[in-house]
């Protein structure tokens, strides 16, 4: 059986004796494995990154950025190939994979602006004949640890900004769907990234722990579930590293009585069930204000959900593919069972779905609950599946209170036509990414991505302007030149 | 015996049954005590800050800034009074206290720019008819924990920026010299800071631990020694807080053969012995490049040191006051003894100093070591006293290697006339604050203060632009308004 | 009869043989004159400014800013005195004068941020071992020429930013109401502005033409009517100066059917009749969308206008004072006559107003026209008096087309609750300053003030961030230090 | 004979009956002509640009930027072809043409950062519940008028930034070497620039005057000689346009006694004679401080100049190609004659140069004058040819006084190792672009290009950050939403 290895110092290498099978979630079958790096292999990668650092750090930002221009072109040229790999291992529909890749490319585009982004602040005459300025110097070797649900995009949130800032990187992607990211790393090398600047190790906890403890790693960027994010943050900071660790979410949409209901329904269908709900920005709760609004919403969703097609991601006619593993599918099913048991009204039940020809795939149909209360596990927990809960509120304030009481604060949105409602909501909601009539308010690459509360551990958000600050260390230089030197003496040196 | 209490919700309050005597280090005598807050008292302060937050957060930044304009004027009007309090409890010379206060006022000045500093980034047409912008919202209640050596300045590094960003604050200053900061907090109230926005608790570890663990505290700014900084950072982050913890230093100056030696000597005298070396930016090591340069440097320092006057800080004719406590004076003396024992050449010995009329004061004369090697404790440790070590290096590169090998990376400087030497040094030295012919390269208030390596735990530096980012949470709003509403319909509503 | 002279090089000086009487517009009487500077007097002022430039330019921005902190405090302390002078010469109600002064002080506040605002951009490694940065250096001597309608505020828009950027200034205010600005200039001297940094000359066209042609003047900021603005711009630029010349306005408010009509009416009353309409941001046209909306609006305005009190500005119970001169009052009356003649419906007629006890004052009551068409002179011309025109439109698009067809593009606003209408309006309206439910959308001091089309001649707006760019010249420095010098040689100089 | 026409609305079009022959300056022969657009043709281009504006303005900046990514790739792919066209018509050596193109591409790279560069400033709570933000909206149709000496680069300084800011463009390049820029415009179309966004008209004064007077043109960017720049500026501003007009230069290098003389000589050879001196940033005066320094400099230059190879630009072994026309060659020769007549010492005389096989080419060998005084025409005038003047100064201050007295202030540099000399020079020299040991301190694309004094007419510099401000109009929006609407009412609408 073939196995997927690592890329260290520009070379494909094997490392680690443990292997894990890679499954196609649409078929449940597996034909190859991924190698799980042991500590020694990870250390090789760190060593390569460390060795590449001095040269790369001294390379002007403009030259570092130019690699990204070529890399962008290569990603575009190989988009179809990359998306096939995503779909084969993650299961999402090809068009959705293309959307993911496009969002990743946008981060590469932002990274091309490195010469602009790395400018420091210069104060002429900070004091009398004293100048002072700031430089944002790279940290050294940084680690990126990324999740299965966006195998191409999340790594592209991290390492392009890290490398254009002058760092070198060890990337440990998810061991569930390692092929697309590996292909992308190969393209980065092809674009001209010097050896050792970007290293890829596949692995699991052993690899993660090595990265979290090795003193040569200066910083860690992580995206995953909240418990692991919290572990990564505390372990990493305890070992003297800068860490940003993005965790879970339970994203609510408020539906106001004045909203354009057709727009709401089509938006929520996409935001709740796209990529099978396996998105940290998926909407998993809709809070309808007023029973009339709720009734209209639930009825509209029910009708629209009848048209959702679930099947293999290789067919772009499908709207939803399988979940990532059989175990996860069963866990999601369990949540639906629990919701029913807890008394929520299961308006649409996707549990019985059979996808003909893909009987062993990890499929689950879209589910819709109405009259969900905030003590049910379907409400409190991040399900990460195609389950949308409708909560009914009597007022906008009550709807906001519900959201502000949840432990997560990643994304949220409101549907309304009313300027004042939108402004009050965006001002007072305790959530980091807010949409006004935008169901998935993922910030553009030129802004930054970050939730509040237990959705993000760390001071700085991912990608965008915050990434520049995260991947650099401020140095402030204050300069005065002593008088009485060459300039004054020169005028006496050559008397007429 | 009178005691100094706390300021909570705009009121002077007593709290905690434990007391600690406050000494005048120039006389060794004590006539009053400070109250040490217990947990309940600290929680009262947190509660007051929490209650004040919603109103303060909604106050426009311009109005928040205006309090700082008045506060600056009050600080200037009361400078003499504040400096007397500093000198009486810390011991530093009045003029030096005035310098400290001035630097603190500069941070208040920077805080007046809040409306400019808090601007977010607005992207028109981030997508088709979609706008997106960032807001930097306050965190809530933040804590500031500050050291004895700059009782007025370091608190002013922190809370003015915290409050103009919309936060409310609990400040726990050093329990050794609490009077100047208390007076300053009173002036802030007088300037118009609403009740509860800034609360002062005096205390020790019990107070610190309460601040580090209470879930209502969102962030902690700390300045102190490295072991405590590390503790504050790990405890604070473990409890879900944003933390910046500034620790110790061992700041080196490189003296190049082409330097203006008169300038070097007068600069080093001030930088090494000013405030008795009790500054985190004091120069405690001079690395001379070449023996000729070293000989000239040591000889020049020796001559200049004969003129340093040590005595009570109330007399501005003195250059140096006492150390903070008798215990600390003895510890510093112990380092000098250890340096002699380790074989360093003690060129000037300040151990025998007697200050007539102040025989019980905690005085120690300035000490100069030559031929110090990097394994001696006088080199490795932060002494925080009037001890300057000269290390001899054969080349500039060797001098830089010495600096880069030290565990601390707070400040450093080079003395040279040569543009290339200065640029190479500032580029490659692993230190956060770099001076070119500037012995104490403390960044201006409009830049940020932060060391590298074990001199700073956290992602963001203190005061200046980084403080804005530290004391705020990024929120990104993405907005689209549905068409088909009022605008289009209006044209059909009123047919002619 | 006493006369008001000039302030040159920190001294009160007389200059020019011509005099012009200053009238109190509420009484029509005059008890003193203003001196009109001749060319020689203006040149003295330029010379003083030129002489003060080198020293001021080299003063660190922080020190320049500190003068502004003191100046702000002095303005606040003398607010009552200054406002009395404004009211006595301009006629506006005292409270309105206070509002004007407050807006001026906000520009002084912004100027205190000079150290932040003057930061250049620093690019480390712009090329290999090459650094590059920008400095924003002052221009030299700049002129400020300001109008009668905001005698205190508009000068404060200009010279504080000019001086904190390092320039020296010759200020020529309106010769109609010179006393408040003169007092303000005296306070600036008292705040510590060095002699010659700010010079005041009173005068008329002779003074203006001297400033526009003297080669030592580097830049001119002007606010006035469009014909003069255009003259100042073309004359100034023809003589090699940088010029920003702000001209006239005809500001429209769109009233949408969904607007909160009570809010609309109270907003429009203030925006149309405040300061007797003698504001470049006054609303002089309301465009109502739909006849129902228009009827409601006109009726509401009529009712509300019955309560407007017109009288001497010294009585804060009055809402409106007199116009600036008798000639101007008659000109405004003439416009009202012309509107009636052209067929507009004069709903409220203020022409017959008599203010008892002030029979010689230049009063005119508030006037309201309905059914105004865009070819009438009351619509096309800037009246600068208490005349509000209602234009009726069938749709929002028609309302916007009307606005976009006008030659001016200073300010505008829309009243609506609808997010989409607001966004479409602000995006597509050809006007520089846009209000959403804000009748007078004067940008805050930390933004910039500038109209579009024939309301502003020049590239950069007044005050705020644009003022920094206007009052400075960009200098870009690119630096490389030759290797092979001290640094490398030093390591060979001292062999072991 | 074939002729080169225009590109209007995406189509190659003919227009104008007048023709001008295009010569190969290395051979003096001509085989084709360029069409000179008449007024009607230019108006067609303006009309096309006007028509394309609304759609392009509404295209999100990110999408506009993406055209630039593709365009950059196409320029790189066609570099050889473009450079052949430059060399064939301008004469410069191919490698030099490649350098020019590379610099142009850097501006395209900067333009890809449009989403970052166009961000406005957002003030939450500018007032109570009032938000305010700035948008930088495009101007409309802008014109770019460019010179012969950088036929590819200077247009790329202008239109890419103009179009990513949302404007549409009419470009009129030099009629002497129109082929490379035309090919580049074709590639921009191929990259996806919509029809009409970028239009190219070849022409002369008739075309220029049409652009300067047509009311649809909102702004003009110009590079050329100072008399024409002044004309363009005054005509354009008189017609209500925003104008930046870059003119001539006389760039001085100061050579200090401590400079690395080998570096100075090789730097000056390139900076003075590269591209035959036909660069607005060429060094045409070297000011040596002290006779010893001057003697060493002149001797070194003389030796080095013996190795300069002059010949056809198609041979990369050559260092210098021909001048642009025979008339210009003769004019330059005339300056050399005048210098000799005026008493300057002609150390190297290039007037007799014959290039074998290219006897009809417009060649002139490199010339070096020593002991030039500031009243000679070779000093005062911009020669735009391979003539370097050495002026001798007794002190650095005298050298700087000489530079500051010249009417131009484009670029300058100093050669020294001394930090203080460099800092004093860059601070006090009245020149916009300053090099420290950098002979041609052309700012990088992420900074801006602009001289001082009579080298630039206008407020804002070319390309870089200033270009964003030049090609956009600031709009400030202030927004408040009336309370009492949906949000509050909603809570009462649906009682339980």
Coordinates of N, CA and C in Angstrom, one line a residue, chain D residues 176-280:
Chain D
X176 N 7.6 59.5 -29.9 CA 8.9 59.1 -30.4 C 9.1 57.6 -30.4
X177 N 8.6 57.0 -29.4 CA 8.8 55.5 -29.2 C 7.6 54.8 -28.7
X178 N 6.6 54.8 -29.6 CA 5.2 54.3 -29.2 C 5.0 52.8 -29.1
X179 N 5.9 52.0 -29.6 CA 5.6 50.6 -29.9 C 5.6 49.8 -28.6
X180 N 6.5 50.0 -27.7 CA 6.5 49.1 -26.5 C 5.3 49.4 -25.7
X181 N 4.9 50.6 -25.5 CA 3.7 50.9 -24.7 C 2.5 50.4 -25.3
X182 N 2.4 50.4 -26.6 CA 1.2 49.9 -27.3 C 1.1 48.4 -27.1
X183 N 2.3 47.7 -27.2 CA 2.2 46.3 -26.9 C 1.8 46.0 -25.5
X184 N 2.3 46.8 -24.6 CA 1.9 46.7 -23.1 C 0.4 46.9 -22.9
X185 N -0.2 47.8 -23.6 CA -1.6 48.1 -23.5 C -2.4 46.9 -24.1
X186 N -1.9 46.3 -25.1 CA -2.5 45.1 -25.7 C -2.5 43.9 -24.6
X187 N -1.4 43.8 -23.9 CA -1.3 42.8 -22.9 C -2.2 43.0 -21.7
X188 N -2.5 44.3 -21.4 CA -3.4 44.6 -20.4 C -4.8 44.2 -20.8
X189 N -5.2 44.4 -22.0 CA -6.5 43.9 -22.5 C -6.5 42.4 -22.4
X190 N -5.5 41.8 -22.8 CA -5.4 40.3 -22.7 C -5.5 39.8 -21.3
X191 N -5.1 40.6 -20.4 CA -5.1 40.2 -19.0 C -6.5 40.3 -18.4
X192 N -7.4 41.0 -19.2 CA -8.8 41.0 -18.7 C -9.3 42.4 -18.4
X193 N -8.6 43.4 -18.7 CA -9.1 44.8 -18.5 C -10.3 45.0 -19.4
X194 N -11.4 45.4 -18.9 CA -12.6 45.6 -19.8 C -12.3 46.7 -20.8
X195 N -13.1 46.6 -21.9 CA -13.0 47.6 -22.9 C -13.2 49.0 -22.4
X196 N -12.4 49.9 -22.8 CA -12.6 51.3 -22.5 C -12.0 51.7 -21.2
X197 N -11.5 50.7 -20.4 CA -10.9 51.1 -19.1 C -9.6 51.8 -19.3
X198 N -8.9 51.2 -20.3 CA -7.6 51.8 -20.7 C -7.5 52.1 -22.2
X199 N -7.4 53.3 -22.5 CA -7.3 53.7 -24.0 C -6.0 54.4 -24.3
X200 N -5.5 54.1 -25.5 CA -4.2 54.7 -25.8 C -4.4 55.5 -27.1
X201 N -4.0 56.8 -26.9 CA -3.9 57.6 -28.2 C -2.5 58.1 -28.3
X202 N -2.0 58.0 -29.5 CA -0.7 58.6 -29.9 C -1.0 60.0 -30.4
X203 N -0.1 60.9 -30.1 CA -0.3 62.2 -30.6 C 0.7 63.2 -30.1
X204 N 0.4 64.5 -30.4 CA 1.3 65.5 -30.0 C 0.5 66.6 -29.2
X205 N 0.9 67.9 -29.5 CA 0.3 68.9 -28.7 C -1.3 69.0 -28.9
X206 N -1.7 68.7 -30.0 CA -3.2 68.7 -30.2 C -3.9 67.7 -29.3
X207 N -3.3 66.5 -29.2 CA -3.9 65.5 -28.2 C -3.7 66.0 -26.8
X208 N -2.6 66.5 -26.4 CA -2.3 67.0 -25.1 C -3.3 68.1 -24.7
X209 N -3.5 69.0 -25.6 CA -4.4 70.1 -25.3 C -5.9 69.7 -25.2
X210 N -6.2 68.7 -26.0 CA -7.6 68.2 -25.8 C -7.8 67.5 -24.5
X211 N -6.8 66.8 -24.0 CA -6.9 66.2 -22.7 C -6.9 67.2 -21.6
X212 N -6.2 68.3 -21.8 CA -6.1 69.3 -20.7 C -7.4 70.2 -20.6
X213 N -8.1 70.2 -21.7 CA -9.3 71.1 -21.7 C -10.6 70.4 -21.6
X214 N -10.7 69.1 -22.0 CA -12.0 68.4 -22.0 C -12.5 68.3 -20.6
X215 N -13.8 68.7 -20.4 CA -14.3 68.7 -19.0 C -14.5 67.3 -18.4
X216 N -14.5 66.2 -19.3 CA -14.7 64.9 -18.8 C -13.4 64.3 -18.1
X217 N -12.3 64.9 -18.5 CA -11.0 64.5 -17.8 C -10.9 65.1 -16.4
X218 N -10.8 64.2 -15.5 CA -10.8 64.6 -14.1 C -9.4 64.9 -13.5
X219 N -8.4 64.3 -14.1 CA -7.1 64.4 -13.5 C -6.1 64.1 -14.6
X220 N -4.9 64.7 -14.5 CA -3.8 64.4 -15.4 C -2.5 64.1 -14.7
X221 N -1.9 63.0 -15.1 CA -0.5 62.8 -14.6 C 0.4 63.0 -15.8
X222 N 1.5 63.7 -15.5 CA 2.4 64.1 -16.6 C 3.9 63.9 -16.1
X223 N 4.7 63.4 -17.0 CA 6.2 63.5 -16.8 C 6.8 64.0 -18.0
X224 N 7.7 65.0 -17.9 CA 8.4 65.6 -19.0 C 9.3 66.7 -18.6
X225 N 9.6 67.6 -19.4 CA 10.5 68.7 -19.1 C 9.7 69.7 -18.2
X226 N 10.5 70.6 -17.5 CA 9.8 71.5 -16.6 C 8.9 72.5 -17.4
X227 N 9.3 73.1 -18.5 CA 8.4 74.1 -19.1 C 7.1 73.4 -19.5
X228 N 7.2 72.2 -20.0 CA 5.9 71.6 -20.4 C 5.1 71.2 -19.2
X229 N 5.8 70.7 -18.2 CA 5.1 70.3 -16.9 C 4.4 71.5 -16.3
X230 N 5.0 72.7 -16.4 CA 4.4 73.9 -15.8 C 3.2 74.2 -16.7
X231 N 3.3 74.1 -18.0 CA 2.2 74.4 -18.9 C 1.0 73.4 -18.6
X232 N 1.3 72.1 -18.5 CA 0.3 71.1 -18.2 C -0.4 71.4 -16.9
X233 N 0.4 71.8 -15.9 CA -0.1 72.0 -14.6 C -1.1 73.2 -14.6
X234 N -0.6 74.3 -15.2 CA -1.5 75.5 -15.2 C -2.7 75.4 -16.1
X235 N -2.5 74.8 -17.2 CA -3.7 74.6 -18.1 C -4.7 73.6 -17.5
X236 N -4.2 72.5 -16.9 CA -5.0 71.5 -16.4 C -5.8 72.0 -15.2
X237 N -5.1 72.7 -14.3 CA -5.8 73.2 -13.1 C -6.8 74.2 -13.4
X238 N -6.4 75.1 -14.4 CA -7.3 76.1 -14.9 C -8.6 75.5 -15.4
X239 N -8.5 74.3 -15.9 CA -9.7 73.7 -16.4 C -10.3 72.7 -15.4
X240 N -10.0 73.0 -14.1 CA -10.7 72.2 -13.1 C -10.2 70.8 -12.8
X241 N -9.1 70.5 -13.3 CA -8.6 69.1 -13.1 C -7.5 69.1 -12.0
X242 N -7.4 67.9 -11.4 CA -6.4 67.6 -10.5 C -5.1 67.3 -11.4
X243 N -4.0 67.9 -11.1 CA -2.8 67.6 -12.0 C -1.6 67.3 -11.1
X244 N -0.8 66.3 -11.5 CA 0.6 66.2 -11.0 C 1.5 66.2 -12.2
X245 N 2.4 67.1 -12.3 CA 3.3 67.3 -13.5 C 4.7 67.3 -13.0
X246 N 5.4 66.2 -13.4 CA 6.8 66.0 -13.0 C 7.7 66.6 -14.1
X247 N 8.6 67.4 -13.7 CA 9.5 68.1 -14.7 C 10.9 67.7 -14.6
X248 N 11.8 68.7 -14.9 CA 13.2 68.4 -15.1 C 14.0 68.2 -13.8
X249 N 15.3 68.0 -14.0 CA 16.2 67.7 -12.8 C 17.6 68.0 -13.1
X250 N 18.3 68.3 -12.1 CA 19.8 68.4 -12.2 C 20.3 67.8 -10.9
X251 N 20.5 66.5 -10.9 CA 20.8 65.7 -9.7 C 22.3 65.7 -9.3
X252 N 22.5 66.1 -8.1 CA 23.9 66.2 -7.6 C 24.2 65.1 -6.7
X253 N 25.5 64.6 -6.8 CA 26.0 63.7 -5.8 C 27.1 64.4 -5.0
X254 N 27.1 64.4 -3.7 CA 28.2 64.9 -2.9 C 29.1 63.7 -2.6
X255 N 30.4 64.0 -2.9 CA 31.4 62.9 -2.6 C 32.2 63.5 -1.4
X256 N 32.1 62.8 -0.2 CA 32.8 63.2 1.0 C 34.2 62.5 1.0
X257 N 35.1 63.1 1.7 CA 36.5 62.6 1.8 C 36.6 61.2 2.3
X258 N 35.6 60.8 3.1 CA 35.7 59.4 3.7 C 35.0 58.4 2.9
X259 N 34.5 58.8 1.7 CA 33.7 57.8 0.9 C 34.6 56.7 0.4
X260 N 34.0 55.5 0.2 CA 34.7 54.4 -0.5 C 34.8 54.8 -2.0
X261 N 35.9 55.2 -2.4 CA 36.1 55.8 -3.7 C 35.8 54.9 -4.9
X262 N 36.1 53.6 -4.7 CA 35.8 52.6 -5.8 C 34.3 52.5 -6.0
X263 N 33.6 52.5 -4.9 CA 32.2 52.5 -4.9 C 31.6 53.7 -5.6
X264 N 32.2 54.9 -5.2 CA 31.7 56.1 -5.8 C 31.8 56.1 -7.3
X265 N 33.0 55.7 -7.7 CA 33.3 55.8 -9.2 C 32.4 54.9 -9.9
X266 N 32.3 53.6 -9.5 CA 31.4 52.7 -10.3 C 29.9 53.2 -10.2
X267 N 29.6 53.7 -9.0 CA 28.2 54.2 -8.9 C 27.9 55.4 -9.9
X268 N 28.9 56.3 -9.9 CA 28.7 57.5 -10.7 C 28.7 57.2 -12.2
X269 N 29.6 56.3 -12.6 CA 29.6 55.9 -14.0 C 28.2 55.4 -14.5
X270 N 27.6 54.5 -13.7 CA 26.3 54.1 -14.0 C 25.2 55.1 -14.0
X271 N 25.3 56.0 -12.9 CA 24.3 57.0 -12.7 C 24.3 58.1 -13.7
X272 N 25.5 58.4 -14.2 CA 25.7 59.5 -15.1 C 25.5 59.1 -16.5
X273 N 26.0 58.0 -16.9 CA 26.0 57.6 -18.3 C 25.0 56.5 -18.7
X274 N 24.5 55.9 -17.7 CA 23.5 54.8 -18.0 C 22.3 55.5 -18.8
X275 N 21.8 54.7 -19.8 CA 20.7 55.3 -20.7 C 21.2 56.6 -21.2
X276 N 22.5 56.8 -21.4 CA 23.0 58.0 -22.1 C 22.7 59.3 -21.3
X277 N 22.4 59.1 -20.0 CA 22.0 60.3 -19.2 C 20.6 60.8 -19.4
X278 N 19.9 60.1 -20.2 CA 18.5 60.5 -20.5 C 17.5 59.9 -19.5
X279 N 17.8 60.2 -18.2 CA 17.0 59.8 -17.1 C 16.8 61.0 -16.2
X280 N 15.6 61.2 -15.7 CA 15.3 62.3 -14.8 C 16.0 62.1 -13.5

